[in-house]
Coordinates of C-alpha atoms in Angstrom, one line a residue:
Chain A
X6 CA -11.2 -44.3 21.0
X7 CA -14.8 -45.3 21.3
X8 CA -17.9 -43.3 21.8
X9 CA -18.1 -39.6 22.3
X10 CA -16.1 -38.7 25.3
X11 CA -16.4 -35.0 25.0
X12 CA -20.1 -34.3 24.2
X13 CA -19.6 -30.5 24.2
X14 CA -17.2 -30.8 21.2
X15 CA -19.8 -30.4 18.4
X16 CA -21.3 -27.4 20.2
X17 CA -18.0 -25.7 20.6
X18 CA -17.1 -26.4 16.9
X19 CA -20.3 -24.9 15.7
X20 CA -19.7 -21.8 17.9
X21 CA -16.3 -21.4 16.2
X22 CA -17.8 -21.9 12.8
X23 CA -20.5 -19.3 13.5
X24 CA -17.8 -16.7 14.5
X25 CA -16.2 -17.3 11.1
X26 CA -19.6 -16.9 9.3
X27 CA -20.5 -13.8 11.2
X28 CA -17.2 -12.0 11.0
X29 CA -15.7 -11.9 7.5
X30 CA -12.8 -9.7 8.8
X31 CA -11.8 -12.0 11.6
X32 CA -8.0 -11.5 12.1
X33 CA -6.8 -13.3 15.2
X34 CA -7.2 -16.5 17.0
X35 CA -5.8 -17.1 20.5
X36 CA -6.1 -19.5 23.4
X37 CA -6.9 -17.9 26.8
X38 CA -5.3 -19.3 29.9
X39 CA -8.6 -20.3 31.6
X40 CA -7.9 -23.7 33.0
X41 CA -11.2 -24.4 34.8
X42 CA -14.3 -24.7 32.6
X43 CA -17.4 -23.0 33.8
X44 CA -20.8 -24.0 32.4
X45 CA -20.4 -21.5 29.6
X46 CA -19.3 -21.6 26.0
X47 CA -15.5 -21.3 25.9
X48 CA -15.7 -19.4 22.6
X49 CA -15.2 -15.6 22.8
X50 CA -15.3 -13.1 20.1
X51 CA -14.3 -9.4 20.2
X52 CA -12.5 -6.9 18.0
X53 CA -12.1 -9.4 15.2
X54 CA -10.4 -11.8 17.6
X55 CA -11.5 -15.3 18.3
X56 CA -10.6 -16.6 21.8
X57 CA -10.8 -20.1 23.0
X58 CA -10.5 -21.1 26.7
X59 CA -7.6 -23.4 27.4
X60 CA -9.5 -26.1 29.3
X61 CA -11.3 -27.4 26.3
X62 CA -8.4 -27.4 23.8
X63 CA -7.0 -30.8 24.6
X64 CA -10.4 -32.6 24.6
X65 CA -11.5 -30.8 21.5
X66 CA -8.4 -31.7 19.5
X67 CA -8.6 -35.3 20.5
X68 CA -12.2 -35.4 19.5
X69 CA -11.5 -33.9 16.1
X70 CA -8.5 -35.9 15.3
X71 CA -10.0 -39.3 16.2
X72 CA -13.2 -38.6 14.3
X73 CA -11.3 -37.6 11.2
X74 CA -8.8 -40.6 11.3
X75 CA -11.7 -42.9 11.8
X76 CA -13.5 -41.5 8.8
X77 CA -10.3 -41.7 6.8
X78 CA -9.7 -45.3 7.7
X79 CA -13.2 -46.4 6.9
X80 CA -12.9 -44.4 3.7
X81 CA -16.1 -42.5 4.5
X82 CA -14.7 -39.0 4.2
X83 CA -16.5 -38.3 0.9
X84 CA -19.8 -39.5 2.2
X85 CA -19.7 -37.6 5.5
X86 CA -22.1 -34.7 5.9
X87 CA -20.2 -31.7 4.4
X88 CA -21.2 -29.4 7.2
X89 CA -19.9 -31.7 10.0
X90 CA -16.7 -32.3 8.0
X91 CA -16.0 -28.6 7.5
X92 CA -16.6 -27.9 11.2
X93 CA -14.2 -30.7 12.2
X94 CA -11.6 -29.5 9.8
X95 CA -11.9 -25.9 10.9
X96 CA -11.4 -26.8 14.6
X97 CA -8.5 -29.1 13.6
X98 CA -6.4 -26.6 11.6
X99 CA -7.0 -23.8 14.1
X100 CA -5.7 -25.9 17.0
X101 CA -2.9 -27.6 15.1
X102 CA -1.9 -26.0 11.8
X103 CA 1.3 -28.1 11.7
X104 CA -0.7 -31.2 10.9
X105 CA -0.4 -32.0 7.2
X106 CA -3.1 -34.7 7.4
X107 CA -5.7 -32.0 8.1
X108 CA -4.6 -29.7 5.3
X109 CA -4.5 -32.6 2.9
X110 CA -8.2 -33.4 3.5
X111 CA -8.9 -29.7 2.8
X112 CA -6.9 -30.1 -0.4
X113 CA -9.0 -33.0 -1.5
X114 CA -12.2 -31.1 -0.8
X115 CA -10.9 -28.1 -2.7
X116 CA -10.1 -30.3 -5.7
X117 CA -13.6 -31.8 -5.5
X118 CA -15.0 -28.3 -5.5
X119 CA -16.7 -28.6 -2.1
X120 CA -14.6 -25.8 -0.4
X121 CA -14.2 -22.2 -1.6
X122 CA -10.6 -21.1 -2.3
X123 CA -11.0 -17.6 -0.9
X124 CA -12.7 -18.6 2.4
X125 CA -9.9 -21.2 2.8
X126 CA -7.4 -18.4 2.4
X127 CA -9.2 -16.5 5.2
X128 CA -9.2 -19.6 7.5
X129 CA -5.5 -20.1 6.8
X130 CA -4.7 -16.5 7.7
X131 CA -6.5 -16.8 11.0
X132 CA -4.5 -20.0 11.9
X133 CA -1.3 -18.2 11.1
X134 CA -2.2 -15.5 13.6
X135 CA -1.7 -18.0 16.4
X136 CA 1.1 -20.0 14.8
X137 CA 2.9 -17.5 12.6
X138 CA 5.8 -19.9 11.9
X139 CA 3.8 -22.9 10.7
X140 CA 5.5 -24.0 7.5
X141 CA 2.6 -26.4 6.7
X142 CA 0.1 -23.5 6.8
X143 CA 2.3 -21.4 4.5
X144 CA 2.8 -24.3 2.1
X145 CA -1.0 -24.8 1.9
X146 CA -1.4 -21.1 1.4
X147 CA 0.9 -21.1 -1.6
X148 CA -1.0 -24.2 -3.0
X149 CA -4.3 -22.2 -2.7
X150 CA -2.7 -19.2 -4.3
X151 CA -1.3 -21.1 -7.3
X152 CA -4.7 -22.6 -7.9
X153 CA -6.3 -19.1 -7.8
X154 CA -3.6 -17.7 -10.1
X155 CA -4.3 -20.4 -12.7
X156 CA -7.5 -18.7 -13.7
X157 CA -7.8 -15.2 -15.1
X158 CA -7.9 -12.5 -12.5
X159 CA -8.8 -8.8 -13.1
X160 CA -6.4 -6.1 -11.8
X161 CA -8.4 -5.2 -8.7
X162 CA -8.6 -8.8 -7.5
X163 CA -4.8 -9.3 -8.0
X164 CA -4.2 -6.1 -6.1
X165 CA -6.4 -7.2 -3.2
X166 CA -4.7 -10.6 -3.1
X167 CA -1.3 -8.8 -3.0
X168 CA -2.3 -6.5 -0.2
X169 CA -3.7 -9.4 1.8
X170 CA -0.6 -11.5 1.4
X171 CA 1.6 -8.5 2.4
X172 CA -0.6 -8.0 5.5
X173 CA -0.5 -11.7 6.5
X174 CA 3.3 -12.0 6.0
X175 CA 4.0 -8.8 7.9
X176 CA 1.7 -9.9 10.8
X177 CA 3.5 -13.3 10.9
X178 CA 7.0 -11.7 10.8
X179 CA 6.0 -9.3 13.6
X180 CA 4.7 -12.0 15.8
X181 CA 7.5 -14.5 15.6
X182 CA 11.2 -13.4 15.5
X183 CA 13.4 -14.7 12.7
X184 CA 10.3 -16.0 10.8
X185 CA 12.0 -17.4 7.7
X186 CA 8.7 -18.9 6.4
X187 CA 6.9 -15.6 6.4
X188 CA 9.7 -13.8 4.5
X189 CA 10.0 -16.7 2.1
X190 CA 6.3 -16.5 1.4
X191 CA 6.6 -12.8 0.8
X192 CA 9.3 -13.4 -1.7
X193 CA 7.2 -16.0 -3.4
X194 CA 4.3 -13.6 -3.7
X195 CA 6.5 -10.8 -5.1
X196 CA 7.9 -13.2 -7.8
X197 CA 4.7 -15.0 -8.7
X198 CA 1.9 -12.4 -8.7
X199 CA 1.6 -10.8 -12.1
X200 CA 1.5 -7.1 -10.9
X201 CA 4.0 -7.5 -8.1
X202 CA 6.9 -5.9 -9.9
X203 CA 5.2 -2.5 -9.8
X204 CA 5.5 -2.7 -6.0
X205 CA 9.2 -3.5 -5.7
X206 CA 10.2 0.1 -5.1
X207 CA 7.4 0.7 -2.5
X208 CA 8.4 -2.5 -0.7
X209 CA 12.0 -1.4 -0.7
X210 CA 11.0 1.9 0.9
X211 CA 8.7 0.4 3.5
X212 CA 11.1 -2.4 4.4
X213 CA 13.5 0.2 5.7
X214 CA 11.4 0.9 8.7
X215 CA 11.1 -2.8 9.4
X216 CA 14.8 -3.6 9.3
X217 CA 15.6 -0.6 11.4
X218 CA 13.3 -1.9 14.1
X219 CA 14.4 -5.6 13.9
X220 CA 18.1 -5.2 13.9
X221 CA 19.0 -8.8 14.7
X222 CA 16.8 -10.5 12.0
X223 CA 18.6 -11.6 9.0
X224 CA 15.4 -12.9 7.3
X225 CA 14.1 -9.4 6.9
X226 CA 17.4 -8.2 5.6
X227 CA 17.5 -11.0 3.2
X228 CA 14.1 -10.0 1.8
X229 CA 15.6 -6.5 1.3
X230 CA 18.5 -8.0 -0.6
X231 CA 16.1 -9.9 -2.8
X232 CA 14.2 -6.6 -3.5
X233 CA 17.5 -4.9 -4.3
X234 CA 18.4 -7.6 -6.9
X235 CA 14.9 -7.4 -8.4
X236 CA 15.1 -3.6 -8.7
X237 CA 18.5 -3.7 -10.2
X238 CA 17.4 -6.0 -13.0
X239 CA 15.0 -3.4 -14.3
X240 CA 16.2 -0.2 -12.9
X241 CA 14.9 3.1 -14.0
X242 CA 14.1 6.6 -12.9
X243 CA 11.7 6.7 -9.9
X244 CA 10.7 9.2 -7.3
X245 CA 13.5 7.6 -5.2
X246 CA 16.2 9.3 -7.2
X247 CA 15.8 12.4 -5.1
X248 CA 16.7 10.5 -2.0
X249 CA 19.6 8.8 -3.8
X250 CA 21.1 12.2 -4.6
X251 CA 21.7 13.0 -1.0
X252 CA 23.1 9.5 -0.3
X253 CA 25.5 9.8 -3.2
X254 CA 26.6 13.2 -1.9
X255 CA 27.3 11.8 1.5
X256 CA 28.8 8.6 0.2
X257 CA 31.3 10.4 -2.1
X258 CA 32.2 13.0 0.5
X259 CA 35.6 11.4 1.4
X260 CA 36.5 12.0 -2.3
X261 CA 36.7 15.7 -1.7
X262 CA 39.7 15.5 0.4
X263 CA 41.4 13.0 -1.9
X264 CA 43.9 13.7 -4.7
X265 CA 41.6 11.8 -7.0
X266 CA 39.0 14.5 -6.8
X267 CA 40.2 16.5 -9.8
X268 CA 42.2 13.8 -11.6
X269 CA 41.5 14.1 -15.2
X270 CA 40.6 10.9 -17.0
X271 CA 41.3 10.1 -20.6
X272 CA 38.5 9.8 -23.2
X273 CA 34.8 9.6 -22.5
X274 CA 34.5 6.1 -21.2
X275 CA 31.6 5.2 -18.8
X276 CA 34.1 5.6 -16.0
X277 CA 34.9 9.1 -17.0
X278 CA 31.3 9.9 -17.3
X279 CA 30.6 8.4 -13.9
X280 CA 33.5 10.5 -12.4
X281 CA 32.3 13.8 -13.8
X282 CA 28.7 12.9 -12.7
X283 CA 29.9 12.3 -9.2
X284 CA 31.9 15.6 -9.2
X285 CA 28.8 17.4 -10.4
X286 CA 26.8 15.9 -7.5
X287 CA 29.4 16.8 -5.0
X288 CA 29.7 20.4 -6.2
X289 CA 25.9 20.7 -6.0
X290 CA 25.5 21.7 -9.6
X291 CA 21.9 22.2 -10.6
X292 CA 20.6 19.8 -13.0
X293 CA 18.1 21.0 -15.5
X294 CA 17.0 17.5 -16.4
X295 CA 14.2 15.9 -14.6
X296 CA 16.3 13.5 -12.6
X297 CA 18.6 14.9 -9.9
X298 CA 21.3 12.3 -10.5
X299 CA 20.9 12.1 -14.3
X300 CA 20.2 8.4 -14.0
X301 CA 19.8 8.1 -17.7
X302 CA 23.3 9.2 -18.6
X303 CA 25.3 6.5 -16.9
X304 CA 24.2 2.9 -16.3
X305 CA 26.0 2.6 -13.0
X306 CA 25.0 5.7 -11.1
X307 CA 21.6 4.3 -10.1
X308 CA 23.1 1.0 -8.9
X309 CA 25.7 2.9 -6.9
X310 CA 23.1 5.3 -5.6
X311 CA 21.0 2.4 -4.1
X312 CA 24.0 0.8 -2.6
X313 CA 25.3 4.1 -1.2
X314 CA 21.9 4.6 0.4
X315 CA 22.0 1.2 1.9
X316 CA 25.6 1.4 3.1
X317 CA 24.9 4.7 4.9
X318 CA 21.8 3.2 6.4
X319 CA 23.5 0.1 7.7
X320 CA 26.4 2.2 9.1
X321 CA 23.9 4.2 11.1
X322 CA 22.2 1.1 12.4
X323 CA 25.5 -0.5 13.4
X324 CA 26.4 2.6 15.4
X325 CA 23.0 2.8 17.1
X326 CA 22.6 -0.9 17.8
X327 CA 25.9 -2.3 18.7
X328 CA 26.5 -6.1 18.6
X329 CA 24.1 -7.4 16.0
X330 CA 25.7 -9.8 13.5
X331 CA 22.9 -9.6 11.0
X332 CA 23.7 -6.0 10.3
X333 CA 27.3 -6.8 9.6
X334 CA 26.3 -9.6 7.2
X335 CA 24.1 -7.2 5.4
X336 CA 26.9 -4.7 5.1
X337 CA 29.0 -7.4 3.5
X338 CA 26.3 -8.0 0.9
X339 CA 26.3 -4.3 0.1
X340 CA 30.0 -4.1 -0.1
X341 CA 30.2 -7.1 -2.4
X342 CA 27.6 -5.7 -4.7
X343 CA 29.6 -2.5 -4.9
X344 CA 32.7 -4.5 -5.5
X345 CA 31.0 -6.3 -8.4
X346 CA 30.2 -3.0 -10.0
X347 CA 33.8 -1.8 -9.7
X348 CA 34.9 -5.1 -11.3
X349 CA 32.3 -4.8 -14.0
X350 CA 33.6 -1.3 -14.9
X351 CA 37.1 -2.6 -14.8
X352 CA 36.5 -5.4 -17.2
X353 CA 34.6 -3.2 -19.5
X354 CA 37.4 -0.7 -19.6
X355 CA 40.0 -3.4 -20.0
X356 CA 38.2 -5.0 -22.9
X357 CA 37.7 -1.6 -24.6
X358 CA 41.3 -0.3 -24.3
X359 CA 42.6 -3.6 -25.7
X360 CA 41.0 -2.9 -28.9
X361 CA 42.2 0.2 -30.6
X362 CA 41.2 0.8 -34.2
X363 CA 39.3 -2.5 -34.0
X364 CA 42.6 -4.4 -33.5
X365 CA 43.3 -6.0 -30.1
X366 CA 46.7 -5.6 -28.6
X367 CA 47.4 -8.7 -26.6
X368 CA 50.8 -7.6 -25.5
X369 CA 49.7 -4.3 -24.2
X370 CA 47.1 -5.9 -22.0
X371 CA 49.1 -5.9 -18.8
X372 CA 50.0 -2.3 -18.9
X373 CA 46.5 -1.2 -19.7
X374 CA 44.9 -3.1 -16.9
X375 CA 46.9 -1.4 -14.2
X376 CA 46.2 2.0 -15.9
X377 CA 42.6 1.4 -15.8
X378 CA 42.6 0.2 -12.2
X379 CA 44.2 3.5 -11.2
X380 CA 41.5 5.3 -13.0
X381 CA 38.9 3.2 -11.3
X382 CA 40.3 4.2 -8.0
X383 CA 38.0 6.9 -7.1
X384 CA 35.0 4.6 -6.5
X385 CA 37.2 2.0 -4.9
X386 CA 39.1 4.3 -2.6
X387 CA 35.8 5.7 -1.3
X388 CA 34.6 2.3 -0.4
X389 CA 37.8 1.4 1.4
X390 CA 37.8 4.8 3.2
X391 CA 34.3 4.1 4.5
X392 CA 35.3 0.7 5.9
X393 CA 38.4 2.0 7.5
X394 CA 36.6 4.8 9.3
X395 CA 33.9 2.4 10.6
X396 CA 36.4 -0.1 11.8
X397 CA 38.5 2.5 13.5
X398 CA 35.4 3.8 15.3
X399 CA 34.5 0.3 16.4
X400 CA 38.0 -0.3 17.8
X401 CA 37.2 2.4 20.4
X402 CA 34.2 0.4 21.8
X403 CA 33.6 0.4 25.5
X404 CA 34.2 -2.9 27.3
X405 CA 30.4 -3.5 27.5
X406 CA 30.3 -3.6 23.7
X407 CA 33.0 -6.2 23.4
X408 CA 30.8 -8.3 21.1
X409 CA 30.7 -5.3 18.7
X410 CA 34.5 -5.2 18.5
X411 CA 34.5 -8.9 17.9
X412 CA 32.1 -8.5 15.0
X413 CA 34.2 -5.6 13.7
X414 CA 37.3 -7.7 13.9
X415 CA 35.6 -10.4 11.8
X416 CA 34.5 -7.8 9.4
X417 CA 38.0 -6.5 9.1
X418 CA 39.3 -9.9 8.2
X419 CA 36.6 -10.3 5.6
X420 CA 37.5 -6.9 4.0
X421 CA 41.1 -7.9 4.0
X422 CA 40.6 -11.3 2.4
X423 CA 37.8 -10.7 0.0
X424 CA 37.9 -7.0 -1.0
X425 CA 41.4 -5.9 -0.6
X426 CA 43.2 -8.9 -2.0
X427 CA 41.3 -8.7 -5.2
X428 CA 41.9 -5.0 -5.3
X429 CA 45.4 -5.1 -4.0
X430 CA 46.9 -3.4 -7.0
X431 CA 44.4 -0.6 -6.6
X432 CA 45.4 -0.3 -3.0
X433 CA 49.1 -0.1 -3.9
X434 CA 48.5 2.7 -6.3
X435 CA 46.7 4.8 -3.7
X436 CA 49.4 4.5 -1.1
Chain B
X16 CA 12.5 -6.1 17.9
X17 CA 13.2 -2.5 18.9
X18 CA 10.1 -1.5 20.9
X19 CA 9.0 0.5 23.9
X20 CA 6.0 -1.0 25.7
X21 CA 5.5 1.1 28.8
X22 CA 6.7 4.2 30.5
X23 CA 5.5 5.2 34.0
X24 CA 6.3 8.0 36.5
X25 CA 5.9 7.2 40.1
X26 CA 6.6 8.7 43.5
X27 CA 8.6 6.6 45.9
X28 CA 7.2 6.9 49.4
X29 CA 9.2 5.3 52.2
X30 CA 6.9 2.3 52.2
X31 CA 5.4 2.1 48.8
X32 CA 5.3 3.7 45.4
X33 CA 2.4 5.6 43.9
X34 CA 1.6 6.3 40.3
X35 CA 1.7 9.7 38.9
X36 CA 1.3 8.9 35.2
X37 CA 1.7 5.9 32.9
X38 CA 1.6 5.2 29.1
X39 CA 1.4 1.9 27.3
X40 CA 1.9 0.7 23.7
X41 CA 0.6 -2.9 23.7
X42 CA -0.5 -3.2 20.0
X43 CA 1.9 -6.1 19.5
X44 CA 0.1 -8.2 22.1
X45 CA -3.0 -10.0 21.1
X46 CA -6.3 -8.5 22.0
X47 CA -7.3 -10.7 24.9
X48 CA -3.9 -10.5 26.5
X49 CA -3.5 -6.8 26.5
X50 CA -5.4 -6.2 29.8
X51 CA -3.3 -8.7 31.7
X52 CA -0.1 -7.5 30.1
X53 CA -0.8 -4.0 31.1
X54 CA -1.6 -5.0 34.7
X55 CA 1.6 -7.0 34.8
X56 CA 3.8 -4.2 33.5
X57 CA 2.3 -1.9 36.1
X58 CA 2.9 -4.5 38.8
X59 CA 6.5 -4.9 37.8
X60 CA 7.1 -1.2 37.5
X61 CA 5.8 -0.6 41.0
X62 CA 7.7 -3.6 42.5
X63 CA 11.0 -2.5 41.0
X64 CA 10.7 1.2 42.0
X65 CA 10.0 0.1 45.6
X66 CA 13.2 -2.0 45.5
X67 CA 15.5 0.7 44.0
X68 CA 17.4 3.0 46.2
X69 CA 17.0 6.8 46.0
X70 CA 19.4 8.3 43.5
X71 CA 20.0 5.1 41.6
X72 CA 19.5 3.6 38.2
X73 CA 18.9 0.0 37.5
X74 CA 18.3 -2.1 34.3
X75 CA 16.7 -5.5 34.6
X76 CA 16.7 -8.1 31.9
X77 CA 13.9 -10.6 32.0
X78 CA 13.6 -12.9 29.0
X79 CA 13.3 -10.7 25.9
X80 CA 12.2 -7.7 27.9
X81 CA 14.2 -5.0 29.6
X82 CA 13.0 -2.8 32.5
X83 CA 14.9 0.4 33.2
X84 CA 14.4 2.3 36.5
X85 CA 15.6 5.7 37.6
X86 CA 14.8 7.0 41.0
X87 CA 16.0 10.6 41.4
X88 CA 17.4 12.1 44.6
X89 CA 14.0 13.7 45.3
X90 CA 12.3 10.3 45.0
X91 CA 10.6 10.9 41.7
X92 CA 10.9 7.7 39.8
X93 CA 10.6 6.7 36.2
X94 CA 10.3 3.2 34.7
X95 CA 10.5 2.1 31.1
X96 CA 9.7 -1.4 29.8
X97 CA 11.2 -2.1 26.4
X98 CA 12.3 -4.9 24.2
X99 CA 15.9 -6.1 24.9
X100 CA 17.1 -4.8 21.6
X101 CA 16.1 -1.2 22.4
X102 CA 19.3 0.7 23.2
X103 CA 19.8 1.0 26.9
X104 CA 21.4 4.4 26.8
X105 CA 18.4 5.8 24.9
X106 CA 16.0 4.5 27.6
X107 CA 17.9 6.1 30.4
X108 CA 18.3 9.4 28.6
X109 CA 14.6 9.3 27.9
X110 CA 13.8 8.7 31.6
X111 CA 16.0 11.7 32.7
X112 CA 14.3 13.9 30.1
X113 CA 10.7 12.9 31.0
X114 CA 11.3 13.2 34.7
X115 CA 12.9 16.7 34.3
X116 CA 9.9 17.8 32.3
X117 CA 7.5 16.4 34.8
X118 CA 9.2 18.1 37.7
X119 CA 9.0 21.4 35.9
X120 CA 5.3 21.1 35.4
X121 CA 4.5 19.7 38.9
X122 CA 6.5 20.9 41.8
X123 CA 7.8 18.3 44.4
X124 CA 5.3 19.2 47.1
X125 CA 2.3 17.9 45.1
X126 CA 3.9 14.5 44.4
X127 CA 3.0 12.7 47.6
X128 CA -0.6 13.7 47.5
X129 CA -1.3 13.3 43.7
X130 CA -2.8 10.4 41.9
X131 CA -3.0 9.4 38.2
X132 CA -6.3 11.0 37.7
X133 CA -5.4 14.4 39.1
X134 CA -2.4 14.8 36.8
X135 CA -2.5 15.9 33.2
X136 CA 0.8 15.0 31.6
X137 CA 0.1 13.9 28.1
X138 CA 3.7 14.4 26.9
X139 CA 4.4 11.0 28.2
X140 CA 2.3 9.5 25.4
X141 CA 4.0 11.7 22.9
X142 CA 7.4 10.6 24.1
X143 CA 6.4 6.9 24.1
X144 CA 5.3 7.2 20.4
X145 CA 8.3 9.3 19.3
X146 CA 11.0 7.2 20.9
X147 CA 9.6 4.0 19.3
X148 CA 12.1 4.8 16.6
X149 CA 15.3 5.9 18.3
X150 CA 16.7 6.8 14.9
X151 CA 14.3 9.6 14.6
X152 CA 14.4 10.7 18.2
X153 CA 16.2 14.0 18.5
X154 CA 19.7 14.7 19.7
X155 CA 20.7 11.1 19.4
X156 CA 24.3 12.1 19.1
X157 CA 24.4 13.7 22.4
X158 CA 23.1 10.8 24.3
X159 CA 26.4 9.6 25.7
X160 CA 27.3 12.9 27.3
X161 CA 23.8 13.6 28.6
X162 CA 23.7 10.7 30.9
X163 CA 24.6 11.8 34.4
X164 CA 27.2 10.2 36.6
X165 CA 24.9 7.7 38.2
X166 CA 26.0 4.2 37.5
X167 CA 23.5 1.8 36.0
X168 CA 23.2 -1.4 38.0
X169 CA 22.5 -4.4 35.8
X170 CA 20.4 -7.4 36.8
X171 CA 19.8 -10.5 34.7
X172 CA 16.4 -11.4 36.2
X173 CA 13.6 -9.8 38.2
X174 CA 14.3 -12.1 41.0
X175 CA 17.7 -10.6 41.4
X176 CA 16.1 -7.2 42.3
X177 CA 13.9 -8.6 45.0
X178 CA 14.9 -8.5 48.6
X179 CA 16.2 -11.5 50.4
X180 CA 13.5 -14.1 51.0
X181 CA 11.1 -12.6 48.6
X182 CA 9.7 -14.7 45.7
X183 CA 8.1 -13.3 42.6
X184 CA 5.4 -16.0 42.8
X185 CA 4.4 -14.9 46.3
X186 CA 4.4 -11.2 45.3
X187 CA 2.1 -12.0 42.4
X188 CA -0.2 -14.1 44.5
X189 CA -0.4 -11.3 47.1
X190 CA -0.8 -8.4 44.7
X191 CA -4.0 -6.5 44.7
X192 CA -3.4 -4.8 41.4
X193 CA -3.6 -8.1 39.5
X194 CA -6.9 -9.6 38.5
X195 CA -7.6 -13.3 38.8
X196 CA -7.3 -13.6 35.1
X197 CA -3.9 -12.0 35.1
X198 CA -2.7 -14.3 37.9
X199 CA -3.9 -17.3 35.8
X200 CA -2.1 -15.9 32.9
X201 CA 1.1 -15.5 34.9
X202 CA 0.9 -19.1 36.1
X203 CA 0.5 -20.4 32.5
X204 CA 3.3 -18.3 31.3
X205 CA 5.5 -19.6 34.1
X206 CA 4.5 -23.2 33.5
X207 CA 5.1 -23.3 29.8
X208 CA 8.2 -21.1 30.2
X209 CA 6.8 -19.0 27.5
X210 CA 8.5 -15.9 26.1
X211 CA 5.9 -13.7 27.9
X212 CA 7.2 -13.6 31.4
X213 CA 5.9 -10.2 32.1
X214 CA 2.4 -10.9 31.2

């Protein structure tokens, strides 16, 4: 392309740049459907939103792109006037954030120290407001952040970075359904920022609202699963224990009508402790200790508490919003985690009872395993009871909800194959 | 996304429908779009009420949006525009509830002569905010029984609701309630087949 075919380009670019300079809190960029250009600037600015009229977009982008490729080919990028270059790049990434070439020039200039890391983060956030699913933009954002994190940061700066990243990813997730890149970025932030682990529990609490409003989005649920795993690694008493108490009460409610309710278990194993803890919760005994579920006394009660909370939540969502597969998948995650706990307790018990007086009894192994599995029943039977009642309810779906019954059928198959087969001896002993 | 965008109460005259009250929640739309989106939702609400029979319920799906209409036997009408994931039963229950409450406050004889400015019915905003989260909305369990016998007619596009020979494009072009900007917006949305068919 020869010559300047769109003489207004530089003027428009500098208008855009001025908006960025004037408004440090600029949040959104959008293109307005004005197809006929009047003799006015196509750049609008109101309420921290930058608007660009549609008629100039094509010409502007062509101008920017050709100018930059020409400079690159002639290897004159470094010698070009920094102000002109920054204007061109700003217009370029706003209009097409999927273009790696543009972000790469920015990278070069950052490395040379010509661009500021934090104002680049700002520009990147504004581009994401129009293209919330641009993976290139997110990749560049992570590159910037890892450069920022290389140097020493005080606590308040880290906190403000965290808050800004949480805001940007939430905005992107709200604007584009099933936005994998946004949630992926959020996970990256939570695992790379030094102070992020203090916020896991808050994130867990706030993500509940999001998932109950975006019932068909697995990416949001996957983020919640990630949070759950992180919390479980370093679980301890929090303000959330009070909520868990109610969940545990509701979760173990089927136990009351079961013969396992008052079954007495031998010796004070963790399982026995767990059982008596659950009985205490169900009988609403007052705890004098500071934690309503005595989370310190048994390693499993907190894990089960979180999972019980989640299982009840997902049950409610499945009832309220029929026919969303993501919810069923999440349910399977919860069930599988519960199943792993049951298994963990089982193996622990098995290994323990094999050793009496410090001498293992290899021959007695078979007998002891089945004994222990009966003992472990109470948790297992509750899980199975929950699944059975939900599946029964879904089999009564109206014809309009046929997709729901299809999903329920699939779930039933999964339960049969994965959970019940492995716990078949448990099942036999209950019947 | 589970979301309620707009709720309006209209009175259905034999020839046209007039507004009695409306509430919008358009925070999810970008700033420059909000005005056009609101005009469009109003336009769609009015159009659909005019094409719904007395004592009937309709639900129209258009892209990722749902529009629920209920015209009562006495020609008081309610419209909800929501996201398609918002439970349909909840929308229709909400319509019944809001219209009942409105009819209690304003008797039928004032409907034909009233306009939006002469009516103070701020509960509509409260309902719109409260029902954003159907989990927290009250009496959820009773929803199934509460719905009256009226059958809900389902349509898969707006065009299906229009009378024979009518075209949405023509209606938009003729509409007085839409600004030039909104009409341009509609054209672009149509052309690019964007997700935003309503506005």
